[in-house]
PDB file of C-alpha atoms in Angstrom:
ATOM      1  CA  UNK H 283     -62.983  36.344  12.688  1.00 73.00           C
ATOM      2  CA  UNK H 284     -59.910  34.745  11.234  1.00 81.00           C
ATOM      3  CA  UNK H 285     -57.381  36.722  14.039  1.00 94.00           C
ATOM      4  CA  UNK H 286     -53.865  36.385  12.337  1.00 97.00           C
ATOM      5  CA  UNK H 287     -53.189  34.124   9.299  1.00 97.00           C
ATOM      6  CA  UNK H 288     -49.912  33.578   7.883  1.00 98.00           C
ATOM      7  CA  UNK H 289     -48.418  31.488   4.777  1.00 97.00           C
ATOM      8  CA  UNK H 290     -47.087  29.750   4.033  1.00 97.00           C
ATOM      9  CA  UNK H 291     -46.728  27.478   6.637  1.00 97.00           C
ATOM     10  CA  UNK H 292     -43.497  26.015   5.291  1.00 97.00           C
ATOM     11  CA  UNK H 293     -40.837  27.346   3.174  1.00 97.00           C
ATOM     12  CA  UNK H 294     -37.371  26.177   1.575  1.00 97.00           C
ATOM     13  CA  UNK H 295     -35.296  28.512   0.063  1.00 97.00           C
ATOM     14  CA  UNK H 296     -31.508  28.181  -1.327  1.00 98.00           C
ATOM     15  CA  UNK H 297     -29.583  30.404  -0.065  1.00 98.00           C
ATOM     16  CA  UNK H 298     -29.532  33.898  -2.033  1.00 97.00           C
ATOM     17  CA  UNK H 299     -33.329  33.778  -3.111  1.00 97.00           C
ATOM     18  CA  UNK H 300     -35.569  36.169  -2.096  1.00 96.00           C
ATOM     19  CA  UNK H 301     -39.060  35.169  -0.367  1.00 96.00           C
ATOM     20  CA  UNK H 302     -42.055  37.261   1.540  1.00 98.00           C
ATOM     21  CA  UNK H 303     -44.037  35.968   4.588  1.00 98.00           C
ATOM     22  CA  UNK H 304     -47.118  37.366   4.539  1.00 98.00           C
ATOM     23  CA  UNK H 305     -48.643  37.958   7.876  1.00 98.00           C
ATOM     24  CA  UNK H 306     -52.612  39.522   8.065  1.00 98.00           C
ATOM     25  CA  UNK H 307     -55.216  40.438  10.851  1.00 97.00           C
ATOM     26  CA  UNK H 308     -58.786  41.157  10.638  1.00 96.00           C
ATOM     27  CA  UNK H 309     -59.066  42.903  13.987  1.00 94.00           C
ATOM     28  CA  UNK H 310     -58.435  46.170  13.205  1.00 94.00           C
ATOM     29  CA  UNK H 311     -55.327  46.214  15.398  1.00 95.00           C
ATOM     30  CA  UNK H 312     -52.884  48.904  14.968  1.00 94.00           C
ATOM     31  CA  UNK H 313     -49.836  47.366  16.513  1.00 95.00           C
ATOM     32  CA  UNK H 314     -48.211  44.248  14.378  1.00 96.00           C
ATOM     33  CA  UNK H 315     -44.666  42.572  14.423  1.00 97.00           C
ATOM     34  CA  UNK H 316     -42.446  39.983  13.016  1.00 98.00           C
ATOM     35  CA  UNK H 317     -40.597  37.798  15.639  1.00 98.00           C
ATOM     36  CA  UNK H 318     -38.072  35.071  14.929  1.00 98.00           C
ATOM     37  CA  UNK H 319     -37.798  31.864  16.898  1.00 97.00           C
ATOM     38  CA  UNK H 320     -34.908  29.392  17.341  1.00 95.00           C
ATOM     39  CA  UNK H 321     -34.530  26.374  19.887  1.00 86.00           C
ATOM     40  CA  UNK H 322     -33.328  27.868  23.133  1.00 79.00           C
ATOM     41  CA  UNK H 323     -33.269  31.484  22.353  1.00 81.00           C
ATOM     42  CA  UNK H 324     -37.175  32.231  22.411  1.00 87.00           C
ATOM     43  CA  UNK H 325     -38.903  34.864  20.603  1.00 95.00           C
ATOM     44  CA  UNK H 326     -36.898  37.641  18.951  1.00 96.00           C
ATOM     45  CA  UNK H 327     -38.642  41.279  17.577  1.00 96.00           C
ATOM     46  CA  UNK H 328     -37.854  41.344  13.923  1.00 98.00           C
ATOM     47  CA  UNK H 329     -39.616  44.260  13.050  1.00 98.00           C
ATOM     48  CA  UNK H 330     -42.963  45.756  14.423  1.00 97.00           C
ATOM     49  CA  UNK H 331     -45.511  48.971  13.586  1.00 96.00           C
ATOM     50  CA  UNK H 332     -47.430  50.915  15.670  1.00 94.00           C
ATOM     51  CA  UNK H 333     -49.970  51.683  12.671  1.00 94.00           C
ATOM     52  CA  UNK H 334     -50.084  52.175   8.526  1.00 95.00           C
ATOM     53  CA  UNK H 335     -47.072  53.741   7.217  1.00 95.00           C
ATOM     54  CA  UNK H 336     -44.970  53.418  10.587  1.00 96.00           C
ATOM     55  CA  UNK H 337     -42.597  50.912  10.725  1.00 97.00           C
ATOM     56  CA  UNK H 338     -39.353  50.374  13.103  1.00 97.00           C
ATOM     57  CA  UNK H 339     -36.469  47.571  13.765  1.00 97.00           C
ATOM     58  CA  UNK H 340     -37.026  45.297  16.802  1.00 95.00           C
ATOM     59  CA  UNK H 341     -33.659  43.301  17.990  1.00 93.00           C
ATOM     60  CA  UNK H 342     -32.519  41.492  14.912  1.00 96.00           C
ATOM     61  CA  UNK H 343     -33.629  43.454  11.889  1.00 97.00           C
ATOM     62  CA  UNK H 344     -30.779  42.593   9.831  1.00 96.00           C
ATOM     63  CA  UNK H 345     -31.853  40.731   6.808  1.00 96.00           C
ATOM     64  CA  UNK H 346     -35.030  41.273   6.726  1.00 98.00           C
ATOM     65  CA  UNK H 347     -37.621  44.243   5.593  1.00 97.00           C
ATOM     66  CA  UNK H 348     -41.077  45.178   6.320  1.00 98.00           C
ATOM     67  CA  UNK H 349     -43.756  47.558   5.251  1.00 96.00           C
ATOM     68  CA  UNK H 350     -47.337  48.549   6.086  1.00 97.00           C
ATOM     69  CA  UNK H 351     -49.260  49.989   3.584  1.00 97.00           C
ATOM     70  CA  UNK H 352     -52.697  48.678   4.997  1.00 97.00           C
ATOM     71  CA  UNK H 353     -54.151  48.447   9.078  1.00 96.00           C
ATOM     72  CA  UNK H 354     -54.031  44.544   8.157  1.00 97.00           C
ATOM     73  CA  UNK H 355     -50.945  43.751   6.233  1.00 98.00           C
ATOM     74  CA  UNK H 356     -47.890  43.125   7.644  1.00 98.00           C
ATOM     75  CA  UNK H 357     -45.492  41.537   5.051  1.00 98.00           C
ATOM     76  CA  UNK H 358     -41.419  40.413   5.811  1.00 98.00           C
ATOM     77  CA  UNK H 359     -39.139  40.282   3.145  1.00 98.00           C
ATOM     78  CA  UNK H 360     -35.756  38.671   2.958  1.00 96.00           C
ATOM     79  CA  UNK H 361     -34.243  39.898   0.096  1.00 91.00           C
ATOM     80  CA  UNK H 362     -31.495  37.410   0.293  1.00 96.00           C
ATOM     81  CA  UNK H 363     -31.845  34.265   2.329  1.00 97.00           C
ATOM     82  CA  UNK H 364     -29.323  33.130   4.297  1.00 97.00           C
ATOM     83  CA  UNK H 365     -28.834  29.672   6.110  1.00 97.00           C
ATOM     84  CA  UNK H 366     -28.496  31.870   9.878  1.00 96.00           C
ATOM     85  CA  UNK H 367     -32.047  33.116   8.797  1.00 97.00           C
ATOM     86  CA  UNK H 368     -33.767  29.125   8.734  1.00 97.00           C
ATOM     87  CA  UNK H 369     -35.982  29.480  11.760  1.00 98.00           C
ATOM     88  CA  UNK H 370     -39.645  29.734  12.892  1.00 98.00           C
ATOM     89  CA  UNK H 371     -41.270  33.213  11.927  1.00 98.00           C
ATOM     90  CA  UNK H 372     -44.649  34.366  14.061  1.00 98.00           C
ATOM     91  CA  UNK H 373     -46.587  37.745  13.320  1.00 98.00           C
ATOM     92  CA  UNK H 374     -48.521  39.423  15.716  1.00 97.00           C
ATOM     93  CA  UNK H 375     -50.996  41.345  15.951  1.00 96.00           C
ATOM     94  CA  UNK H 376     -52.151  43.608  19.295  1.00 94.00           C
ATOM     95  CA  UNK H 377     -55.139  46.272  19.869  1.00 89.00           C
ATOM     96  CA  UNK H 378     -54.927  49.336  22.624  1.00 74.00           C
ATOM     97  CA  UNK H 379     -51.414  50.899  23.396  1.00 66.00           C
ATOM     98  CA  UNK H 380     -52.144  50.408  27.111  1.00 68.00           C
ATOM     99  CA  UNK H 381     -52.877  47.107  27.087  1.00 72.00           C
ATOM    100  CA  UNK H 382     -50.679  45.325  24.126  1.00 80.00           C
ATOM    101  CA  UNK H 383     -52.655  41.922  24.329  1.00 91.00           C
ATOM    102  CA  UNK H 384     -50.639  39.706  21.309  1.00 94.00           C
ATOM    103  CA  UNK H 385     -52.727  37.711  18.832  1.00 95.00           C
ATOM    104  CA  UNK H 386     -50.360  35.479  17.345  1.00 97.00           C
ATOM    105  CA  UNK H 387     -50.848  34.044  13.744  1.00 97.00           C
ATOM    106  CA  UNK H 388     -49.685  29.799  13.571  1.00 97.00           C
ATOM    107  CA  UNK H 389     -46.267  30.656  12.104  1.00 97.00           C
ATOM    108  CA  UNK H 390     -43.798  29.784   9.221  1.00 97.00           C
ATOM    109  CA  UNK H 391     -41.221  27.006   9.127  1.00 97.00           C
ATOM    110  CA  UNK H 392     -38.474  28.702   7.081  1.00 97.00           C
ATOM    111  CA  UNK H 393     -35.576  26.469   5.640  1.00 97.00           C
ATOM    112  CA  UNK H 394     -32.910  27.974   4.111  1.00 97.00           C
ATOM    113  CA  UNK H 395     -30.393  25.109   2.425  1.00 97.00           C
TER     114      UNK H 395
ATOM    115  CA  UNK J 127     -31.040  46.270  25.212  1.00 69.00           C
ATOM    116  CA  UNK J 128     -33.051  44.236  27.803  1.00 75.00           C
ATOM    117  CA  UNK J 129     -32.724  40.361  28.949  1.00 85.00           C
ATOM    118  CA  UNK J 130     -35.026  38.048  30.444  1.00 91.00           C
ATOM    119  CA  UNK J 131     -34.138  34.595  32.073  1.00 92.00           C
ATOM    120  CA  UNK J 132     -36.483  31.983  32.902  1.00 94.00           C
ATOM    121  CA  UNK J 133     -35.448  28.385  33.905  1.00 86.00           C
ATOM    122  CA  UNK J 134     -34.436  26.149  31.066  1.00 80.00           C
ATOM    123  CA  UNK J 135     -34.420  22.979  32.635  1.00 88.00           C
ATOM    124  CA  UNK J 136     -38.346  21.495  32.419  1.00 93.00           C
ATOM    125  CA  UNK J 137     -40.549  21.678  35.738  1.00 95.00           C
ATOM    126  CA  UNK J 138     -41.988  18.615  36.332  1.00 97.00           C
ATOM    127  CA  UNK J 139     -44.844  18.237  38.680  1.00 96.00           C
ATOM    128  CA  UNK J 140     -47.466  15.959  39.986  1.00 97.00           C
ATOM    129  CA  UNK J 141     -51.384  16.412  39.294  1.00 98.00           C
ATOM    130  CA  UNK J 142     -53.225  18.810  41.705  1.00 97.00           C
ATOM    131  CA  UNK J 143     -49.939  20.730  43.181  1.00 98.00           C
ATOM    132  CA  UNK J 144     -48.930  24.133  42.524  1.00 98.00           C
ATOM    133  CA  UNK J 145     -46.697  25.049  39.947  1.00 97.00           C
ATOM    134  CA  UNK J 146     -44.326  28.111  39.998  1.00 97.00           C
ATOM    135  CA  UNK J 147     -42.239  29.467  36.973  1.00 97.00           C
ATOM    136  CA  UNK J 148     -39.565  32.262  37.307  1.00 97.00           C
ATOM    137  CA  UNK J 149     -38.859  35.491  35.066  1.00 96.00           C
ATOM    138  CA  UNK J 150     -35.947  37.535  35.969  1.00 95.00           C
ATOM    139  CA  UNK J 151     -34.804  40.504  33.826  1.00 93.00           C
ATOM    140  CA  UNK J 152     -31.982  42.948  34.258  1.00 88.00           C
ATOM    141  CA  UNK J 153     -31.715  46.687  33.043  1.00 78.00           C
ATOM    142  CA  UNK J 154     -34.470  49.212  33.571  1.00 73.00           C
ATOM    143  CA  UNK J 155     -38.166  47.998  34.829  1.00 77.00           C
ATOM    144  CA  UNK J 156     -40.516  47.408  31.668  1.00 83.00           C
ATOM    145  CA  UNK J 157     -44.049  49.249  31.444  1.00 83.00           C
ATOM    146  CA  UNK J 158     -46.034  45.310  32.251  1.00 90.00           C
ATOM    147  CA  UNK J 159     -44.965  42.048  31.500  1.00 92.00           C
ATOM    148  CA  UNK J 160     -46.938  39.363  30.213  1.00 95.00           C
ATOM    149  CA  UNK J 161     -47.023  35.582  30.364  1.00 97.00           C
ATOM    150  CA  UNK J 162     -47.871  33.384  27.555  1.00 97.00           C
ATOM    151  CA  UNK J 163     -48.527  29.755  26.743  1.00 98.00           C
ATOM    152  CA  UNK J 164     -46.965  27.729  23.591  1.00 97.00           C
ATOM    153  CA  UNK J 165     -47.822  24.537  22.744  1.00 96.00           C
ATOM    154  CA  UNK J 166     -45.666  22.591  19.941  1.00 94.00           C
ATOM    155  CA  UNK J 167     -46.266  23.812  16.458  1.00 93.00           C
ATOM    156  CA  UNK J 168     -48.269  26.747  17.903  1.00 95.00           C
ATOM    157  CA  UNK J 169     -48.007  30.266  18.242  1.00 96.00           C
ATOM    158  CA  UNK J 170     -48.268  31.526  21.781  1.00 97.00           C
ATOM    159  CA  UNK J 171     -51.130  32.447  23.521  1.00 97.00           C
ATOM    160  CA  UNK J 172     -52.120  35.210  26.152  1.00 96.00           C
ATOM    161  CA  UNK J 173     -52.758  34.356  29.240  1.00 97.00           C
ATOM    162  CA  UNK J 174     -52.115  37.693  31.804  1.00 95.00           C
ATOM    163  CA  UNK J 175     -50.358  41.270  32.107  1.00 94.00           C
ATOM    164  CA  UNK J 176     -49.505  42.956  35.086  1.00 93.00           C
ATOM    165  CA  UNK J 177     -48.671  46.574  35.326  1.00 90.00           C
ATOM    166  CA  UNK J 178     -44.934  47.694  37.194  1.00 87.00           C
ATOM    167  CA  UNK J 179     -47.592  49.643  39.560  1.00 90.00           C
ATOM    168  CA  UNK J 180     -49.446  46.460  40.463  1.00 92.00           C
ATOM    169  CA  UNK J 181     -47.897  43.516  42.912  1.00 90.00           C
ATOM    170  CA  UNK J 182     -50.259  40.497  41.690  1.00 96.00           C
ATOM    171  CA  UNK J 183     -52.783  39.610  39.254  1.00 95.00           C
ATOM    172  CA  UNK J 184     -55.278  36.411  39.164  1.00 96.00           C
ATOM    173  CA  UNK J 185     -57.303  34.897  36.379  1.00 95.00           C
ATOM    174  CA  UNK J 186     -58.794  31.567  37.620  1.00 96.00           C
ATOM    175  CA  UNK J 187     -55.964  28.930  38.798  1.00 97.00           C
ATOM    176  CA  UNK J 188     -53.405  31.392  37.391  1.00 98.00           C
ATOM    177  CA  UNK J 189     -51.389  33.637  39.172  1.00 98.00           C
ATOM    178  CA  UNK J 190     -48.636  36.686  38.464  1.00 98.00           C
ATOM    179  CA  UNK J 191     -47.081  38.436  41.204  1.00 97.00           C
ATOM    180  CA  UNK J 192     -44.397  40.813  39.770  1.00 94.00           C
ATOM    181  CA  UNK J 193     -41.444  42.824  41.784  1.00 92.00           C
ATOM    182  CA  UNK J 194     -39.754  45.891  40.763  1.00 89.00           C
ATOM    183  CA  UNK J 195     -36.893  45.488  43.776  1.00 90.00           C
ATOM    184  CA  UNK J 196     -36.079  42.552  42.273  1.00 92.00           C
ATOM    185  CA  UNK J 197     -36.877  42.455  38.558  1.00 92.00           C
ATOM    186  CA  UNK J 198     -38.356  39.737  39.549  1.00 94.00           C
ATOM    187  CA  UNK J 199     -42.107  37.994  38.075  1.00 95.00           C
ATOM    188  CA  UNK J 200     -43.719  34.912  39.657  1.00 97.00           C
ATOM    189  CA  UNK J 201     -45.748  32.710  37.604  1.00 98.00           C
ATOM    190  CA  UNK J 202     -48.513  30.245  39.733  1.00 98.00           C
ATOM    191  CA  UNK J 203     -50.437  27.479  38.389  1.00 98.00           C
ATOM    192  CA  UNK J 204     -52.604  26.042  41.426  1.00 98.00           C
ATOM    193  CA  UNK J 205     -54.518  22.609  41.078  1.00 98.00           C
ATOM    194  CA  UNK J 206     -52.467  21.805  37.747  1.00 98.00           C
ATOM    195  CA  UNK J 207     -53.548  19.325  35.311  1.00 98.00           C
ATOM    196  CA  UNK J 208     -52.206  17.700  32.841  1.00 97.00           C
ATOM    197  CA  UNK J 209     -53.541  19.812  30.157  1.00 98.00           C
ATOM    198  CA  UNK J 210     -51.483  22.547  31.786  1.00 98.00           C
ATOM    199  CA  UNK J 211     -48.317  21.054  29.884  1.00 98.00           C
ATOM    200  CA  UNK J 212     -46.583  23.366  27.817  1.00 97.00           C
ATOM    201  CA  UNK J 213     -43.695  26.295  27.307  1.00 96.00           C
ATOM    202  CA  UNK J 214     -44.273  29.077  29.296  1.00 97.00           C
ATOM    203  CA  UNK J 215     -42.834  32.435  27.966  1.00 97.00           C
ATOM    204  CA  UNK J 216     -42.605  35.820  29.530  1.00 96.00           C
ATOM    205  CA  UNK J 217     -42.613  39.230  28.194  1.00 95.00           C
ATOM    206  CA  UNK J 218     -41.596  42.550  28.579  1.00 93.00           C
ATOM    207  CA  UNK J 219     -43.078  45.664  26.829  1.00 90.00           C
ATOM    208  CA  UNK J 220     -41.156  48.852  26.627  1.00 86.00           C
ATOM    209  CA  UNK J 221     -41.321  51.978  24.267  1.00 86.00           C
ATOM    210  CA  UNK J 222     -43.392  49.739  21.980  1.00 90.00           C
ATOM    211  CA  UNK J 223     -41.109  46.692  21.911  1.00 91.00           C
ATOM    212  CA  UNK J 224     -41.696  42.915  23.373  1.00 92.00           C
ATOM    213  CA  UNK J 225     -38.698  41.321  25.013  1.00 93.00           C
ATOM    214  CA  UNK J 226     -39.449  37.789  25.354  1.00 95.00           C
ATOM    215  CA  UNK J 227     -37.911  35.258  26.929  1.00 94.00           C
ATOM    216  CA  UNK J 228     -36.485  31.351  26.395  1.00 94.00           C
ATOM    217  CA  UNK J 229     -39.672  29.814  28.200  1.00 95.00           C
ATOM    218  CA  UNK J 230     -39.761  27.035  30.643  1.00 96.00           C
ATOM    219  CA  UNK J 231     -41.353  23.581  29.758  1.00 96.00           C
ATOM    220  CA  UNK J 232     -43.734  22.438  31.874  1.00 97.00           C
ATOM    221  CA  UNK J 233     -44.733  18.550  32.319  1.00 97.00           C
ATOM    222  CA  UNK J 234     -47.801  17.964  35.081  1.00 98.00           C
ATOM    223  CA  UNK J 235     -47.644  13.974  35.169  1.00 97.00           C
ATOM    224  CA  UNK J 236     -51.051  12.152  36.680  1.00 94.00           C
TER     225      UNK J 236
END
């Protein structure tokens, strides 16, 4: 059981490339999400999806897109990278609706110059 | 949309007492909350959920005691150790969203 693996680990981009995290989970959890995190402003909801084909904005989607084509694929996109987007990125992962235990994956250091 | 404080100065305590974190939030009263564990260059990690129906949960040293009135959750570490230094983050779930907030840094010194 691998839980959630993400890469890469670290990224730079120049501003105006485009780039996808990948983000995967081999617990058969239907809930996943994309969080964003900067020093002194914690963990912010990207993006999440309560199961294939469903996918909704969290707090700051701007930026950034997601689908789910699979149960264990969770991919972000930034179409267009921008220096206010160079942060730490975590996916998640979570099982029952009642009881939304996060599994989170070791992150991605994104640097956008 | 909802915010959550917790202390962002560091809580620095001495081997064996009890450690207490804050999490305050404002707006409506979230489904549970949660309170996780980060260590530096790590993803967080669960550690307990409590229910806005329930006034306390335990797990071992750990301790969550959450009130509605107040929008209020405690956070207890008893007997802490050293290896209980880290960021401690809490979390609100509602309508299928995580609100999480800053953390607070925790140092246990020998």
């Amino acid at each position: 059981n691998a839980g959630v693996t993400q890469t890469p680990k670290f990224q730079v981009l120049k501003t105006g490339q485009s780039m996808t995290l990948q983000c995967a989970q081999d617990m058969n959890h239907e809930y996943m999400s994309w969080y964003r995190q900067d020093p002194g402003m914690g963990l912010r909801l990207i993006h999440y999806s309560v199961g294939a084909g469903i996918t909704d904005q969290g707090e700051v989607p701007n930026g950034y897109n997601v689908s789910r084509s699979t149960t264990e694929d969770f991919p972000l996109r930034l179409l267009s990278a921008a220096p206010s987007q160079t942060s730490v990125y975590f996916c998640a992962s979570a099982g029952h609706p009642n009881d939304y235990e996060q599994y989170f994956g070791p992150g991605t250091r994104l640097t956008v110059t | 949309s909802q915010k959550i404080e917790q202390n962002s100065e560091a809580l620095n305590i001495q081997e064996g007492k009890t450690a207490t974190l804050t999490c305050n939030y404002t707006n409506y009263s979230p489904a549970y909350l949660q309170w996780y564990r980060q260590d530096p260059g790590r993803g967080p990690v669960f550690l307990l959920l409590i229910r806005e129906n329930e006034k306390e949960k335990r797990k071992e040293r750990l301790k969550v005691t959450f009130d509605t009135t107040l929008k209020q959750s405690l956070f207890h570490i008893t007997a802490s150790q050293p290896a209980d230094s880290a960021t401690y983050l809490c979390a609100l779930y509602n309508f299928n969203k995580f609100y999480f907030g800053s953390g607070t840094k925790l140092n246990v010194k020998p």
